[in-house]
mmCIF file of C-alpha atoms in Angstrom:
data_model
loop_
_atom_site.group_PDB
_atom_site.id
_atom_site.type_symbol
_atom_site.label_atom_id
_atom_site.label_comp_id
_atom_site.label_asym_id
_atom_site.label_seq_id
_atom_site.Cartn_x
_atom_site.Cartn_y
_atom_site.Cartn_z
ATOM 1 C CA UNK A 1 -38.988 -74.402 -94.664
ATOM 2 C CA UNK A 2 -40.845 -73.189 -91.590
ATOM 3 C CA UNK A 3 -42.180 -75.842 -89.257
ATOM 4 C CA UNK A 4 -45.182 -76.093 -86.963
ATOM 5 C CA UNK A 5 -46.517 -78.530 -84.393
ATOM 6 C CA UNK A 6 -50.309 -78.544 -84.044
ATOM 7 C CA UNK A 7 -51.508 -80.253 -80.873
ATOM 8 C CA UNK A 8 -55.033 -81.620 -81.189
ATOM 9 C CA UNK A 9 -56.812 -83.027 -84.251
ATOM 10 C CA UNK A 10 -60.259 -81.590 -83.590
ATOM 11 C CA UNK A 11 -61.968 -79.218 -86.012
ATOM 12 C CA UNK A 12 -59.698 -76.256 -85.216
ATOM 13 C CA UNK A 13 -56.515 -78.302 -85.240
ATOM 14 C CA UNK A 14 -57.323 -79.965 -88.571
ATOM 15 C CA UNK A 15 -58.232 -76.627 -90.157
ATOM 16 C CA UNK A 16 -55.005 -75.019 -88.938
ATOM 17 C CA UNK A 17 -52.745 -77.915 -89.929
ATOM 18 C CA UNK A 18 -54.206 -78.001 -93.428
ATOM 19 C CA UNK A 19 -53.919 -74.244 -93.893
ATOM 20 C CA UNK A 20 -50.275 -74.188 -92.813
ATOM 21 C CA UNK A 21 -49.401 -77.164 -95.015
ATOM 22 C CA UNK A 22 -51.015 -75.524 -98.047
ATOM 23 C CA UNK A 23 -48.886 -72.436 -97.330
ATOM 24 C CA UNK A 24 -45.682 -74.452 -97.544
ATOM 25 C CA UNK A 25 -45.104 -75.261 -93.872
ATOM 26 C CA UNK A 26 -43.836 -78.601 -92.626
ATOM 27 C CA UNK A 27 -46.542 -79.609 -90.146
ATOM 28 C CA UNK A 28 -46.642 -82.259 -87.434
ATOM 29 C CA UNK A 29 -50.131 -82.927 -86.058
ATOM 30 C CA UNK A 30 -50.271 -84.594 -82.634
ATOM 31 C CA UNK A 31 -53.437 -86.250 -81.320
ATOM 32 C CA UNK A 32 -53.829 -87.911 -77.909
ATOM 33 C CA UNK A 33 -56.455 -90.417 -79.101
ATOM 34 C CA UNK A 34 -55.464 -93.574 -80.925
ATOM 35 C CA UNK A 35 -57.665 -92.628 -83.873
ATOM 36 C CA UNK A 36 -58.802 -89.348 -85.399
ATOM 37 C CA UNK A 37 -62.563 -89.583 -85.614
ATOM 38 C CA UNK A 38 -65.436 -87.120 -85.230
ATOM 39 C CA UNK A 39 -68.662 -87.248 -83.272
ATOM 40 C CA UNK A 40 -71.599 -88.708 -85.203
ATOM 41 C CA UNK A 41 -73.567 -85.493 -84.610
ATOM 42 C CA UNK A 42 -73.712 -82.140 -86.400
ATOM 43 C CA UNK A 43 -72.521 -78.583 -85.994
ATOM 44 C CA UNK A 44 -74.125 -75.217 -86.753
ATOM 45 C CA UNK A 45 -71.908 -72.713 -88.543
ATOM 46 C CA UNK A 46 -72.834 -69.041 -88.477
ATOM 47 C CA UNK A 47 -71.685 -66.610 -91.197
ATOM 48 C CA UNK A 48 -68.382 -65.931 -89.445
ATOM 49 C CA UNK A 49 -67.547 -69.636 -89.383
ATOM 50 C CA UNK A 50 -68.512 -70.028 -93.039
ATOM 51 C CA UNK A 51 -66.444 -66.980 -93.970
ATOM 52 C CA UNK A 52 -63.456 -68.375 -92.063
ATOM 53 C CA UNK A 53 -63.654 -71.712 -93.881
ATOM 54 C CA UNK A 54 -63.795 -69.915 -97.204
ATOM 55 C CA UNK A 55 -60.722 -67.893 -96.210
ATOM 56 C CA UNK A 56 -59.000 -71.200 -95.466
ATOM 57 C CA UNK A 57 -59.750 -72.433 -98.984
ATOM 58 C CA UNK A 58 -62.451 -74.895 -97.896
ATOM 59 C CA UNK A 59 -65.504 -73.121 -99.280
ATOM 60 C CA UNK A 60 -66.192 -75.525 -102.152
ATOM 61 C CA UNK A 61 -66.183 -78.532 -99.860
ATOM 62 C CA UNK A 62 -68.488 -76.768 -97.413
ATOM 63 C CA UNK A 63 -71.031 -75.872 -100.092
ATOM 64 C CA UNK A 64 -71.440 -79.573 -100.918
ATOM 65 C CA UNK A 65 -72.316 -80.609 -97.362
ATOM 66 C CA UNK A 66 -74.049 -77.614 -95.724
ATOM 67 C CA UNK A 67 -77.794 -77.055 -95.282
ATOM 68 C CA UNK A 68 -79.219 -73.546 -94.689
ATOM 69 C CA UNK A 69 -80.862 -73.217 -91.267
ATOM 70 C CA UNK A 70 -83.833 -70.799 -91.243
ATOM 71 C CA UNK A 71 -85.128 -69.218 -88.051
ATOM 72 C CA UNK A 72 -87.667 -71.581 -86.494
ATOM 73 C CA UNK A 73 -88.716 -69.349 -83.618
ATOM 74 C CA UNK A 74 -88.898 -70.184 -79.884
ATOM 75 C CA UNK A 75 -91.786 -71.907 -78.096
ATOM 76 C CA UNK A 76 -92.671 -72.783 -74.527
ATOM 77 C CA UNK A 77 -93.235 -76.426 -73.522
ATOM 78 C CA UNK A 78 -96.995 -75.826 -73.826
ATOM 79 C CA UNK A 79 -96.552 -74.791 -77.468
ATOM 80 C CA UNK A 80 -97.085 -71.059 -76.916
ATOM 81 C CA UNK A 81 -94.843 -68.921 -79.109
ATOM 82 C CA UNK A 82 -92.295 -66.881 -77.211
ATOM 83 C CA UNK A 83 -90.589 -65.681 -80.394
ATOM 84 C CA UNK A 84 -92.281 -66.129 -83.769
ATOM 85 C CA UNK A 85 -90.162 -67.374 -86.703
ATOM 86 C CA UNK A 86 -88.674 -64.456 -88.595
ATOM 87 C CA UNK A 87 -87.087 -64.131 -92.030
ATOM 88 C CA UNK A 88 -83.313 -64.300 -91.875
ATOM 89 C CA UNK A 89 -81.188 -62.103 -94.150
ATOM 90 C CA UNK A 90 -78.966 -64.138 -96.417
ATOM 91 C CA UNK A 91 -75.809 -62.706 -94.864
ATOM 92 C CA UNK A 92 -76.919 -63.920 -91.401
ATOM 93 C CA UNK A 93 -78.286 -67.340 -92.342
ATOM 94 C CA UNK A 94 -76.428 -70.126 -90.507
ATOM 95 C CA UNK A 95 -75.891 -73.578 -91.961
ATOM 96 C CA UNK A 96 -75.870 -76.997 -90.334
ATOM 97 C CA UNK A 97 -73.283 -79.647 -91.281
ATOM 98 C CA UNK A 98 -72.864 -83.259 -90.247
ATOM 99 C CA UNK A 99 -69.642 -83.484 -88.250
ATOM 100 C CA UNK A 100 -68.470 -86.537 -90.173
ATOM 101 C CA UNK A 101 -68.880 -84.680 -93.469
ATOM 102 C CA UNK A 102 -67.014 -81.665 -92.095
ATOM 103 C CA UNK A 103 -64.304 -83.924 -90.688
ATOM 104 C CA UNK A 104 -63.869 -85.596 -94.098
ATOM 105 C CA UNK A 105 -63.493 -82.186 -95.758
ATOM 106 C CA UNK A 106 -60.867 -81.104 -93.231
ATOM 107 C CA UNK A 107 -58.958 -84.389 -93.566
ATOM 108 C CA UNK A 108 -58.952 -84.008 -97.346
ATOM 109 C CA UNK A 109 -57.558 -80.492 -96.812
ATOM 110 C CA UNK A 110 -54.473 -81.871 -95.055
ATOM 111 C CA UNK A 111 -53.071 -83.244 -98.280
ATOM 112 C CA UNK A 112 -49.886 -85.263 -97.954
ATOM 113 C CA UNK A 113 -47.805 -82.531 -96.290
ATOM 114 C CA UNK A 114 -48.929 -83.184 -92.709
ATOM 115 C CA UNK A 115 -47.359 -85.845 -90.503
ATOM 116 C CA UNK A 116 -50.118 -87.151 -88.235
ATOM 117 C CA UNK A 117 -49.117 -88.887 -84.999
ATOM 118 C CA UNK A 118 -51.826 -90.424 -82.838
ATOM 119 C CA UNK A 119 -51.599 -91.693 -79.270
ATOM 120 C CA UNK A 120 -49.400 -88.742 -78.242
ATOM 121 C CA UNK A 121 -50.397 -87.197 -74.907
ATOM 122 C CA UNK A 122 -48.608 -83.848 -74.699
ATOM 123 C CA UNK A 123 -47.501 -83.141 -71.117
ATOM 124 C CA UNK A 124 -44.920 -80.381 -71.418
ATOM 125 C CA UNK A 125 -44.493 -77.185 -73.400
ATOM 126 C CA UNK A 126 -41.439 -74.950 -73.791
ATOM 127 C CA UNK A 127 -42.023 -71.289 -74.583
ATOM 128 C CA UNK A 128 -39.005 -69.302 -73.403
ATOM 129 C CA UNK A 129 -36.918 -66.564 -75.038
ATOM 130 C CA UNK A 130 -33.920 -67.786 -77.015
ATOM 131 C CA UNK A 131 -35.144 -71.381 -77.480
ATOM 132 C CA UNK A 132 -37.327 -72.973 -80.120
ATOM 133 C CA UNK A 133 -40.854 -73.746 -78.971
ATOM 134 C CA UNK A 134 -41.371 -77.406 -78.168
ATOM 135 C CA UNK A 135 -43.808 -79.912 -76.705
ATOM 136 C CA UNK A 136 -43.181 -83.306 -75.183
ATOM 137 C CA UNK A 137 -45.005 -86.405 -73.996
ATOM 138 C CA UNK A 138 -42.482 -87.420 -71.332
ATOM 139 C CA UNK A 139 -40.486 -89.582 -73.741
ATOM 140 C CA UNK A 140 -39.979 -87.469 -76.838
ATOM 141 C CA UNK A 141 -39.726 -83.740 -77.506
ATOM 142 C CA UNK A 142 -40.870 -82.142 -80.753
ATOM 143 C CA UNK A 143 -39.463 -78.721 -81.658
ATOM 144 C CA UNK A 144 -40.800 -76.311 -84.277
ATOM 145 C CA UNK A 145 -40.890 -72.638 -85.184
ATOM 146 C CA UNK A 146 -44.535 -72.484 -84.083
ATOM 147 C CA UNK A 147 -46.652 -74.544 -81.672
ATOM 148 C CA UNK A 148 -50.436 -74.355 -82.019
ATOM 149 C CA UNK A 149 -52.313 -75.528 -78.925
ATOM 150 C CA UNK A 150 -55.627 -76.814 -80.263
ATOM 151 C CA UNK A 151 -55.911 -79.474 -77.573
ATOM 152 C CA UNK A 152 -59.375 -78.601 -76.324
ATOM 153 C CA UNK A 153 -61.004 -77.466 -73.129
ATOM 154 C CA UNK A 154 -58.627 -79.539 -70.983
ATOM 155 C CA UNK A 155 -55.539 -78.196 -72.763
ATOM 156 C CA UNK A 156 -52.369 -79.062 -70.883
ATOM 157 C CA UNK A 157 -50.494 -76.410 -72.844
ATOM 158 C CA UNK A 158 -52.909 -73.707 -71.693
ATOM 159 C CA UNK A 159 -52.737 -74.976 -68.122
ATOM 160 C CA UNK A 160 -48.978 -74.394 -68.106
ATOM 161 C CA UNK A 161 -48.904 -71.098 -70.019
ATOM 162 C CA UNK A 162 -52.086 -69.523 -68.596
ATOM 163 C CA UNK A 163 -52.467 -70.957 -65.079
ATOM 164 C CA UNK A 164 -54.855 -68.160 -64.115
ATOM 165 C CA UNK A 165 -57.580 -69.831 -66.178
ATOM 166 C CA UNK A 166 -59.767 -72.631 -64.795
ATOM 167 C CA UNK A 167 -62.221 -75.028 -66.421
ATOM 168 C CA UNK A 168 -65.597 -74.792 -64.654
ATOM 169 C CA UNK A 169 -69.001 -76.365 -65.171
ATOM 170 C CA UNK A 170 -71.624 -74.249 -66.939
ATOM 171 C CA UNK A 171 -74.290 -75.941 -64.831
ATOM 172 C CA UNK A 172 -75.839 -78.035 -67.576
ATOM 173 C CA UNK A 173 -75.361 -81.026 -69.848
ATOM 174 C CA UNK A 174 -76.278 -81.586 -73.482
ATOM 175 C CA UNK A 175 -77.380 -84.592 -75.517
ATOM 176 C CA UNK A 176 -76.979 -84.611 -79.302
ATOM 177 C CA UNK A 177 -78.046 -87.035 -81.994
ATOM 178 C CA UNK A 178 -78.573 -87.349 -85.730
ATOM 179 C CA UNK A 179 -81.426 -89.590 -86.843
ATOM 180 C CA UNK A 180 -80.402 -90.802 -90.331
ATOM 181 C CA UNK A 181 -83.014 -90.385 -93.030
ATOM 182 C CA UNK A 182 -83.678 -94.121 -93.313
ATOM 183 C CA UNK A 183 -84.920 -94.039 -89.672
ATOM 184 C CA UNK A 184 -86.221 -90.482 -89.514
ATOM 185 C CA UNK A 185 -89.990 -90.038 -89.141
ATOM 186 C CA UNK A 186 -92.019 -88.554 -91.956
ATOM 187 C CA UNK A 187 -93.418 -85.419 -90.337
ATOM 188 C CA UNK A 188 -96.599 -83.641 -91.436
ATOM 189 C CA UNK A 189 -96.316 -80.208 -93.015
ATOM 190 C CA UNK A 190 -97.610 -78.501 -89.866
ATOM 191 C CA UNK A 191 -94.728 -79.910 -87.806
ATOM 192 C CA UNK A 192 -91.590 -78.200 -89.116
ATOM 193 C CA UNK A 193 -88.324 -79.657 -87.862
ATOM 194 C CA UNK A 194 -86.459 -76.391 -87.439
ATOM 195 C CA UNK A 195 -87.096 -74.652 -84.153
ATOM 196 C CA UNK A 196 -86.314 -74.227 -80.470
ATOM 197 C CA UNK A 197 -88.408 -74.993 -77.389
ATOM 198 C CA UNK A 198 -87.451 -73.490 -74.053
ATOM 199 C CA UNK A 199 -88.552 -74.540 -70.558
ATOM 200 C CA UNK A 200 -87.351 -74.210 -66.966
ATOM 201 C CA UNK A 201 -83.730 -75.224 -67.325
ATOM 202 C CA UNK A 202 -84.520 -77.380 -70.373
ATOM 203 C CA UNK A 203 -84.077 -76.666 -74.066
ATOM 204 C CA UNK A 204 -84.673 -78.644 -77.260
ATOM 205 C CA UNK A 205 -83.467 -77.608 -80.725
ATOM 206 C CA UNK A 206 -83.857 -79.534 -83.992
ATOM 207 C CA UNK A 207 -82.802 -79.062 -87.625
ATOM 208 C CA UNK A 208 -82.789 -80.959 -90.921
ATOM 209 C CA UNK A 209 -79.567 -82.036 -92.556
ATOM 210 C CA UNK A 210 -80.633 -81.610 -96.150
ATOM 211 C CA UNK A 211 -83.821 -83.018 -97.638
ATOM 212 C CA UNK A 212 -84.883 -86.632 -97.404
ATOM 213 C CA UNK A 213 -83.080 -88.573 -100.088
ATOM 214 C CA UNK A 214 -80.195 -86.091 -100.510
ATOM 215 C CA UNK A 215 -77.606 -88.137 -98.603
ATOM 216 C CA UNK A 216 -74.883 -89.487 -100.833
ATOM 217 C CA UNK A 217 -71.171 -90.060 -101.213
ATOM 218 C CA UNK A 218 -70.344 -86.537 -100.069
ATOM 219 C CA UNK A 219 -73.183 -85.889 -97.642
ATOM 220 C CA UNK A 220 -74.858 -87.523 -94.645
ATOM 221 C CA UNK A 221 -78.474 -86.572 -94.096
ATOM 222 C CA UNK A 222 -81.035 -86.835 -91.349
ATOM 223 C CA UNK A 223 -82.572 -84.866 -88.495
ATOM 224 C CA UNK A 224 -80.267 -83.323 -85.919
ATOM 225 C CA UNK A 225 -81.446 -82.504 -82.414
ATOM 226 C CA UNK A 226 -79.877 -81.115 -79.243
ATOM 227 C CA UNK A 227 -81.404 -81.362 -75.773
ATOM 228 C CA UNK A 228 -79.960 -79.295 -72.921
ATOM 229 C CA UNK A 229 -80.830 -79.725 -69.254
ATOM 230 C CA UNK A 230 -79.619 -78.057 -66.073
ATOM 231 C CA UNK A 231 -77.498 -80.271 -63.844
ATOM 232 C CA UNK A 232 -74.615 -82.692 -64.153
ATOM 233 C CA UNK A 233 -74.170 -85.329 -66.860
ATOM 234 C CA UNK A 234 -75.939 -88.634 -66.290
ATOM 235 C CA UNK A 235 -73.860 -91.738 -65.442
ATOM 236 C CA UNK A 236 -76.441 -94.222 -66.742
ATOM 237 C CA UNK A 237 -76.058 -96.155 -70.018
ATOM 238 C CA UNK A 238 -77.385 -94.542 -73.218
ATOM 239 C CA UNK A 239 -80.647 -96.511 -73.117
ATOM 240 C CA UNK A 240 -81.469 -95.089 -69.696
ATOM 241 C CA UNK A 241 -80.395 -91.579 -70.691
ATOM 242 C CA UNK A 242 -82.694 -91.666 -73.720
ATOM 243 C CA UNK A 243 -85.559 -92.881 -71.512
ATOM 244 C CA UNK A 244 -84.896 -89.951 -69.162
ATOM 245 C CA UNK A 245 -84.982 -87.501 -72.069
ATOM 246 C CA UNK A 246 -88.335 -88.903 -73.175
ATOM 247 C CA UNK A 247 -89.676 -88.412 -69.664
ATOM 248 C CA UNK A 248 -88.243 -84.900 -69.263
ATOM 249 C CA UNK A 249 -89.634 -83.741 -72.613
ATOM 250 C CA UNK A 250 -92.984 -85.563 -72.429
ATOM 251 C CA UNK A 251 -95.819 -83.238 -73.390
ATOM 252 C CA UNK A 252 -93.551 -80.782 -75.210
ATOM 253 C CA UNK A 253 -94.680 -79.616 -78.674
ATOM 254 C CA UNK A 254 -94.486 -81.898 -81.684
ATOM 255 C CA UNK A 255 -92.318 -83.230 -83.160
ATOM 256 C CA UNK A 256 -90.071 -83.584 -80.068
ATOM 257 C CA UNK A 257 -91.589 -86.844 -78.791
ATOM 258 C CA UNK A 258 -91.587 -88.275 -82.318
ATOM 259 C CA UNK A 259 -87.900 -87.441 -82.769
ATOM 260 C CA UNK A 260 -86.907 -88.984 -79.446
ATOM 261 C CA UNK A 261 -88.903 -92.136 -80.259
ATOM 262 C CA UNK A 262 -87.061 -92.432 -83.586
ATOM 263 C CA UNK A 263 -83.650 -92.054 -81.928
ATOM 264 C CA UNK A 264 -81.524 -95.125 -81.285
ATOM 265 C CA UNK A 265 -79.555 -95.043 -77.991
ATOM 266 C CA UNK A 266 -76.372 -95.530 -80.014
ATOM 267 C CA UNK A 267 -77.097 -92.209 -81.779
ATOM 268 C CA UNK A 268 -76.976 -90.184 -78.542
ATOM 269 C CA UNK A 269 -73.802 -88.320 -77.527
ATOM 270 C CA UNK A 270 -73.793 -86.774 -74.045
ATOM 271 C CA UNK A 271 -71.564 -83.829 -73.176
ATOM 272 C CA UNK A 272 -70.935 -81.915 -69.993
ATOM 273 C CA UNK A 273 -71.028 -78.189 -70.773
ATOM 274 C CA UNK A 274 -67.909 -76.489 -69.422
ATOM 275 C CA UNK A 275 -66.213 -73.171 -69.962
ATOM 276 C CA UNK A 276 -63.086 -71.164 -69.142
ATOM 277 C CA UNK A 277 -63.256 -68.596 -66.331
ATOM 278 C CA UNK A 278 -61.504 -66.276 -66.620
ATOM 279 C CA UNK A 279 -60.312 -66.347 -70.204
ATOM 280 C CA UNK A 280 -56.527 -66.548 -70.622
ATOM 281 C CA UNK A 281 -54.660 -63.253 -70.348
ATOM 282 C CA UNK A 282 -52.820 -64.034 -73.574
ATOM 283 C CA UNK A 283 -53.404 -66.179 -76.654
ATOM 284 C CA UNK A 284 -49.887 -65.751 -78.045
ATOM 285 C CA UNK A 285 -46.571 -66.456 -76.340
ATOM 286 C CA UNK A 286 -43.490 -65.403 -78.365
ATOM 287 C CA UNK A 287 -40.511 -67.732 -78.021
ATOM 288 C CA UNK A 288 -37.326 -68.229 -80.025
ATOM 289 C CA UNK A 289 -37.995 -67.787 -83.754
ATOM 290 C CA UNK A 290 -41.766 -67.911 -83.286
ATOM 291 C CA UNK A 291 -43.863 -68.964 -80.310
ATOM 292 C CA UNK A 292 -46.954 -70.738 -79.054
ATOM 293 C CA UNK A 293 -50.598 -69.787 -79.713
ATOM 294 C CA UNK A 294 -53.843 -70.998 -78.140
ATOM 295 C CA UNK A 295 -56.652 -71.887 -80.537
ATOM 296 C CA UNK A 296 -60.259 -73.074 -80.298
ATOM 297 C CA UNK A 297 -61.586 -74.442 -77.018
ATOM 298 C CA UNK A 298 -58.071 -74.317 -75.582
ATOM 299 C CA UNK A 299 -58.401 -70.537 -75.805
ATOM 300 C CA UNK A 300 -62.094 -69.789 -75.254
ATOM 301 C CA UNK A 301 -64.260 -72.796 -74.361
ATOM 302 C CA UNK A 302 -67.825 -71.560 -73.788
ATOM 303 C CA UNK A 303 -71.408 -72.855 -73.556
ATOM 304 C CA UNK A 304 -72.884 -73.769 -76.966
ATOM 305 C CA UNK A 305 -76.012 -71.623 -76.668
ATOM 306 C CA UNK A 306 -75.064 -69.328 -79.572
ATOM 307 C CA UNK A 307 -73.287 -72.009 -81.593
ATOM 308 C CA UNK A 308 -69.993 -70.121 -81.731
ATOM 309 C CA UNK A 309 -67.474 -72.717 -80.519
ATOM 310 C CA UNK A 310 -66.511 -74.175 -83.893
ATOM 311 C CA UNK A 311 -66.981 -70.810 -85.599
ATOM 312 C CA UNK A 312 -64.431 -69.107 -83.347
ATOM 313 C CA UNK A 313 -61.993 -71.992 -83.824
ATOM 314 C CA UNK A 314 -62.191 -71.508 -87.593
ATOM 315 C CA UNK A 315 -61.798 -67.748 -87.105
ATOM 316 C CA UNK A 316 -58.658 -68.457 -85.075
ATOM 317 C CA UNK A 317 -57.278 -70.686 -87.821
ATOM 318 C CA UNK A 318 -58.065 -68.193 -90.603
ATOM 319 C CA UNK A 319 -56.600 -65.273 -88.641
ATOM 320 C CA UNK A 320 -53.400 -67.145 -87.813
ATOM 321 C CA UNK A 321 -53.015 -68.327 -91.416
ATOM 322 C CA UNK A 322 -53.462 -64.808 -92.789
ATOM 323 C CA UNK A 323 -51.020 -63.263 -90.315
ATOM 324 C CA UNK A 324 -48.371 -65.876 -91.024
ATOM 325 C CA UNK A 325 -48.585 -65.121 -94.741
ATOM 326 C CA UNK A 326 -48.176 -61.371 -94.233
ATOM 327 C CA UNK A 327 -45.917 -60.980 -91.177
ATOM 328 C CA UNK A 328 -42.686 -62.215 -89.678
ATOM 329 C CA UNK A 329 -43.336 -65.153 -87.387
ATOM 330 C CA UNK A 330 -42.737 -63.445 -84.013
ATOM 331 C CA UNK A 331 -44.838 -60.476 -85.133
ATOM 332 C CA UNK A 332 -47.615 -62.809 -86.277
ATOM 333 C CA UNK A 333 -47.782 -64.418 -82.815
ATOM 334 C CA UNK A 334 -48.091 -61.004 -81.198
ATOM 335 C CA UNK A 335 -50.684 -59.814 -83.724
ATOM 336 C CA UNK A 336 -52.716 -63.014 -83.264
ATOM 337 C CA UNK A 337 -52.928 -62.331 -79.538
ATOM 338 C CA UNK A 338 -53.921 -58.717 -80.146
ATOM 339 C CA UNK A 339 -56.707 -59.631 -82.588
ATOM 340 C CA UNK A 340 -58.161 -62.752 -81.023
ATOM 341 C CA UNK A 341 -58.470 -61.879 -77.322
ATOM 342 C CA UNK A 342 -60.990 -59.019 -77.706
ATOM 343 C CA UNK A 343 -62.892 -60.956 -80.356
ATOM 344 C CA UNK A 344 -63.220 -64.034 -78.136
ATOM 345 C CA UNK A 345 -64.149 -61.903 -75.120
ATOM 346 C CA UNK A 346 -66.996 -60.293 -77.088
ATOM 347 C CA UNK A 347 -68.502 -63.609 -78.176
ATOM 348 C CA UNK A 348 -68.074 -65.202 -74.741
ATOM 349 C CA UNK A 349 -69.848 -62.239 -73.168
ATOM 350 C CA UNK A 350 -72.770 -62.606 -75.590
ATOM 351 C CA UNK A 351 -72.937 -66.351 -74.922
ATOM 352 C CA UNK A 352 -73.038 -65.881 -71.170
ATOM 353 C CA UNK A 353 -75.897 -63.405 -71.482
ATOM 354 C CA UNK A 354 -77.893 -65.921 -73.489
ATOM 355 C CA UNK A 355 -76.941 -68.658 -71.020
ATOM 356 C CA UNK A 356 -78.424 -66.638 -68.172
ATOM 357 C CA UNK A 357 -81.702 -66.334 -70.096
ATOM 358 C CA UNK A 358 -81.833 -70.011 -71.050
ATOM 359 C CA UNK A 359 -81.086 -71.300 -67.556
ATOM 360 C CA UNK A 360 -83.719 -69.223 -65.764
ATOM 361 C CA UNK A 361 -85.475 -71.308 -63.103
ATOM 362 C CA UNK A 362 -88.210 -70.683 -60.534
ATOM 363 C CA UNK A 363 -91.868 -69.841 -61.228
ATOM 364 C CA UNK A 364 -91.674 -66.070 -60.795
ATOM 365 C CA UNK A 365 -88.394 -65.787 -62.679
ATOM 366 C CA UNK A 366 -89.792 -67.889 -65.518
ATOM 367 C CA UNK A 367 -92.881 -65.714 -65.779
ATOM 368 C CA UNK A 368 -90.718 -62.622 -65.956
ATOM 369 C CA UNK A 369 -88.431 -64.230 -68.529
ATOM 370 C CA UNK A 370 -91.278 -65.468 -70.721
ATOM 371 C CA UNK A 371 -92.966 -62.073 -70.583
ATOM 372 C CA UNK A 372 -89.765 -60.366 -71.707
ATOM 373 C CA UNK A 373 -88.321 -63.050 -73.969
ATOM 374 C CA UNK A 374 -90.054 -61.728 -77.053
ATOM 375 C CA UNK A 375 -87.924 -58.613 -76.607
ATOM 376 C CA UNK A 376 -84.825 -59.963 -74.855
ATOM 377 C CA UNK A 377 -84.127 -63.011 -77.000
ATOM 378 C CA UNK A 378 -84.333 -61.294 -80.410
ATOM 379 C CA UNK A 379 -82.201 -58.428 -79.098
ATOM 380 C CA UNK A 380 -79.545 -60.801 -77.758
ATOM 381 C CA UNK A 381 -79.654 -62.924 -80.897
ATOM 382 C CA UNK A 382 -79.460 -59.875 -83.140
ATOM 383 C CA UNK A 383 -76.536 -58.489 -81.157
ATOM 384 C CA UNK A 384 -74.743 -61.833 -81.314
ATOM 385 C CA UNK A 385 -75.581 -62.264 -85.004
ATOM 386 C CA UNK A 386 -74.269 -58.783 -85.761
ATOM 387 C CA UNK A 387 -71.061 -59.471 -83.849
ATOM 388 C CA UNK A 388 -70.651 -62.776 -85.672
ATOM 389 C CA UNK A 389 -71.448 -61.424 -89.115
ATOM 390 C CA UNK A 390 -69.070 -58.472 -88.685
ATOM 391 C CA UNK A 391 -65.945 -60.629 -88.606
ATOM 392 C CA UNK A 392 -63.643 -60.751 -91.634
ATOM 393 C CA UNK A 393 -60.206 -62.340 -91.982
ATOM 394 C CA UNK A 394 -57.382 -59.822 -91.527
ATOM 395 C CA UNK A 395 -56.158 -58.358 -94.799
#
């Protein structure tokens, strides 16, 4: 029986571990935290991410927890439309999923064939010809035919295998929250939840997680929002951070103020936005009978402006799973590198272009951006959507 060590029990790591186990692999899943638990926020999945989850055999579970996300358009802080809402073709319609629901589906997909070890901080990796790949925490070493580095933006495995890559700030921070339906405001019909508002270095996006009253045993409902602001993360406690958000977004179009007022400080999750520059020169490192691969944020951490982080992680998992079914292990590692590097580079390039538009600052620059956004933003979004929708798992 072939064996694998998956380092990191985030979305990509869980998806990969479950896929390998269902294919007959003996899988050890290592997580540095003492518990495996998700954020209490949500995640947007574009068609490529949905297609990847279906390729991994998780489509039925996704259908039970996902909510379609129509185009809500883009407004300025004064309410003026920069981009009017437009119909979205079915094959390009994203969905939004509560992270806890998605986490539960991925955990259920592990079955009983995965050995999960928590509190393991991987510090070393071995990827040399003639020896089995291995990772260690300074006390114990775990060998396998394949090591999957899904250990996030601060991946120690990537740091050792791809030292040319650095983690840098994207120049902004994000705050996310889900207001559960029992606390969510009842909004009038002329205040749709879905939509994006864009200011000078500030952005606010909101979406519904299902309809009011649809939450149940298999689904958590509410209103999801994300606020992005230029600058470093705030060190203050959540209560103060929420007060700052209310001040920053005061006067912005409804229902932003209403949503912030309905948010409990305990709902808010702050995140510094960071990315990899440059991207690693390789995503696959052959060694012994197999090798080591980089997956998810460990391979291509990027700003979240196009919502492709989780989607690319699921693409990685689906691609690796398909290659391992069809190829010899060393060949699969090489093929994974060949397929994933150009794909990740394309999506990172699209994300950085959108990031430059979203982070425009200065009066003259803002005027120029707003004047052109009706053309620029749809073009960028359409290009990114086309690139996303074009992905299919390798045959």
